[in-house]
mmCIF file of C-alpha atoms in Angstrom:
data_model
loop_
_atom_site.group_PDB
_atom_site.id
_atom_site.type_symbol
_atom_site.label_atom_id
_atom_site.label_comp_id
_atom_site.label_asym_id
_atom_site.label_seq_id
_atom_site.Cartn_x
_atom_site.Cartn_y
_atom_site.Cartn_z
ATOM 1 C CA MET A 14 -12.572 -19.621 -2.642
ATOM 2 C CA HIS A 15 -9.645 -18.209 -4.459
ATOM 3 C CA TYR A 16 -11.127 -16.303 -7.413
ATOM 4 C CA ILE A 17 -13.838 -13.663 -7.608
ATOM 5 C CA HIS A 18 -15.786 -15.692 -10.273
ATOM 6 C CA GLN A 19 -16.196 -18.511 -7.765
ATOM 7 C CA LEU A 20 -18.234 -16.389 -5.374
ATOM 8 C CA PRO A 21 -21.948 -17.194 -5.064
ATOM 9 C CA LYS A 22 -23.005 -13.709 -6.110
ATOM 10 C CA TRP A 23 -20.828 -13.377 -9.135
ATOM 11 C CA PRO A 24 -21.211 -11.155 -11.136
ATOM 12 C CA HIS A 25 -24.049 -9.430 -9.198
ATOM 13 C CA PHE A 26 -22.246 -7.664 -6.373
ATOM 14 C CA GLN A 27 -23.555 -4.961 -4.032
ATOM 15 C CA TRP A 28 -21.247 -2.415 -2.216
ATOM 16 C CA ASP A 29 -21.521 0.538 0.099
ATOM 17 C CA TYR A 30 -20.615 3.726 -1.910
ATOM 18 C CA GLU A 31 -20.020 5.680 1.205
ATOM 19 C CA ARG A 32 -17.426 3.326 2.467
ATOM 20 C CA LEU A 33 -15.837 2.575 -0.918
ATOM 21 C CA MET A 34 -15.469 6.081 -2.350
ATOM 22 C CA PRO A 35 -12.941 7.408 0.140
ATOM 23 C CA ILE A 36 -10.792 4.320 -0.333
ATOM 24 C CA LEU A 37 -10.944 4.636 -4.171
ATOM 25 C CA GLY A 38 -10.281 8.339 -3.940
ATOM 26 C CA ASN A 39 -7.211 7.671 -1.926
ATOM 27 C CA ALA A 40 -5.994 4.983 -4.271
ATOM 28 C CA ARG A 41 -6.486 7.353 -7.261
ATOM 29 C CA HIS A 42 -4.565 10.067 -5.390
ATOM 30 C CA GLN A 43 -1.687 7.614 -4.722
ATOM 31 C CA GLN A 44 -1.726 6.577 -8.410
ATOM 32 C CA GLY A 45 -1.351 10.263 -9.469
ATOM 33 C CA LEU A 46 1.575 10.744 -7.122
ATOM 34 C CA LEU A 47 3.182 7.622 -8.625
ATOM 35 C CA LEU A 48 2.633 8.659 -12.165
ATOM 36 C CA GLY A 49 3.828 12.244 -11.446
ATOM 37 C CA GLY A 50 7.018 10.859 -9.920
ATOM 38 C CA MET A 51 7.569 8.631 -12.956
ATOM 39 C CA LEU A 52 7.288 11.638 -15.243
ATOM 40 C CA SER A 53 10.330 13.066 -13.696
ATOM 41 C CA LEU A 54 12.419 9.931 -14.237
ATOM 42 C CA GLY A 55 12.443 10.216 -18.046
ATOM 43 C CA PHE A 56 10.995 8.409 -20.976
ATOM 44 C CA GLN A 57 13.391 5.454 -21.261
ATOM 45 C CA PHE A 58 12.814 4.576 -17.624
ATOM 46 C CA ARG A 59 9.016 4.799 -17.990
ATOM 47 C CA GLN A 60 9.183 2.579 -21.059
ATOM 48 C CA GLN A 61 11.250 -0.082 -19.073
ATOM 49 C CA THR A 62 8.906 0.051 -16.233
ATOM 50 C CA ASN A 63 5.902 -0.357 -18.518
ATOM 51 C CA LEU A 64 7.616 -3.294 -20.133
ATOM 52 C CA GLU A 65 8.347 -5.007 -16.797
ATOM 53 C CA ASN A 66 4.790 -4.527 -15.599
ATOM 54 C CA LEU A 67 3.255 -5.855 -18.822
ATOM 55 C CA ALA A 68 5.600 -8.919 -18.790
ATOM 56 C CA ASP A 69 4.729 -9.597 -15.143
ATOM 57 C CA GLU A 70 0.977 -9.204 -15.820
ATOM 58 C CA VAL A 71 1.137 -11.603 -18.779
ATOM 59 C CA THR A 72 3.183 -14.204 -16.990
ATOM 60 C CA LYS A 73 0.917 -14.180 -13.816
ATOM 61 C CA SER A 74 -2.347 -14.047 -15.721
ATOM 62 C CA SER A 75 -1.341 -16.980 -17.798
ATOM 63 C CA ALA A 76 -0.328 -18.940 -14.732
ATOM 64 C CA ILE A 77 -3.765 -18.334 -13.260
ATOM 65 C CA GLU A 78 -5.250 -19.884 -16.355
ATOM 66 C CA GLY A 79 -2.829 -22.880 -16.195
ATOM 67 C CA THR A 80 -0.392 -21.853 -18.824
ATOM 68 C CA ILE A 81 3.164 -21.263 -17.710
ATOM 69 C CA PHE A 82 5.339 -18.978 -19.889
ATOM 70 C CA ASP A 83 9.008 -18.274 -19.513
ATOM 71 C CA PRO A 84 9.195 -14.716 -18.089
ATOM 72 C CA ALA A 85 12.433 -13.901 -20.103
ATOM 73 C CA SER A 86 10.610 -14.895 -23.408
ATOM 74 C CA VAL A 87 7.521 -12.959 -22.491
ATOM 75 C CA ARG A 88 9.637 -9.835 -21.741
ATOM 76 C CA SER A 89 11.610 -10.278 -24.924
ATOM 77 C CA SER A 90 8.433 -10.594 -27.022
ATOM 78 C CA ILE A 91 6.804 -7.433 -25.412
ATOM 79 C CA ALA A 92 10.108 -5.531 -25.825
ATOM 80 C CA ARG A 93 10.261 -6.316 -29.434
ATOM 81 C CA ARG A 94 6.665 -5.222 -30.015
ATOM 82 C CA MET A 95 7.359 -1.935 -28.087
ATOM 83 C CA GLY A 96 10.516 -1.333 -30.117
ATOM 84 C CA LEU A 97 12.864 -1.721 -27.101
ATOM 85 C CA PRO A 98 16.201 -3.364 -27.238
ATOM 86 C CA PRO A 99 16.351 -6.922 -25.641
ATOM 87 C CA LYS A 100 17.452 -7.176 -22.076
ATOM 88 C CA ARG A 101 21.109 -8.497 -22.040
ATOM 89 C CA ARG A 102 22.092 -11.143 -19.550
ATOM 90 C CA ALA A 103 25.098 -10.556 -17.393
ATOM 91 C CA SER A 104 26.970 -13.406 -19.243
ATOM 92 C CA GLN A 105 26.181 -11.686 -22.521
ATOM 93 C CA THR A 106 27.518 -8.373 -21.303
ATOM 94 C CA GLY A 107 30.620 -9.983 -19.847
ATOM 95 C CA MET A 108 31.217 -11.915 -23.103
ATOM 96 C CA SER A 109 30.864 -8.845 -25.208
ATOM 97 C CA LYS A 110 33.467 -7.069 -23.078
ATOM 98 C CA VAL A 111 35.859 -10.003 -23.553
ATOM 99 C CA LEU A 112 35.356 -10.038 -27.265
ATOM 100 C CA SER A 113 35.895 -6.308 -27.625
ATOM 101 C CA ILE A 114 39.419 -6.483 -26.027
#
């Protein structure tokens, strides 16, 4: 089985809190360290990172459901909604340099 919803006990799971809590606590601690590190990198970097993560999540989630989206189009759409400039391709950047000469 590949998906959690295909398990026989879905959605009625049982777990051992004593085994699970230290693992979740460590994951939460690591998440805090990562977020703290990102704060020192600046707002623009955080925005770009959030954009990349959202685009990746949308692309992969859609693929699981059988819909394939162009990653560049997804990224562009999310960037527009976030008010971020579109990502320029290397060929676009090179062409703009040639045209500005």
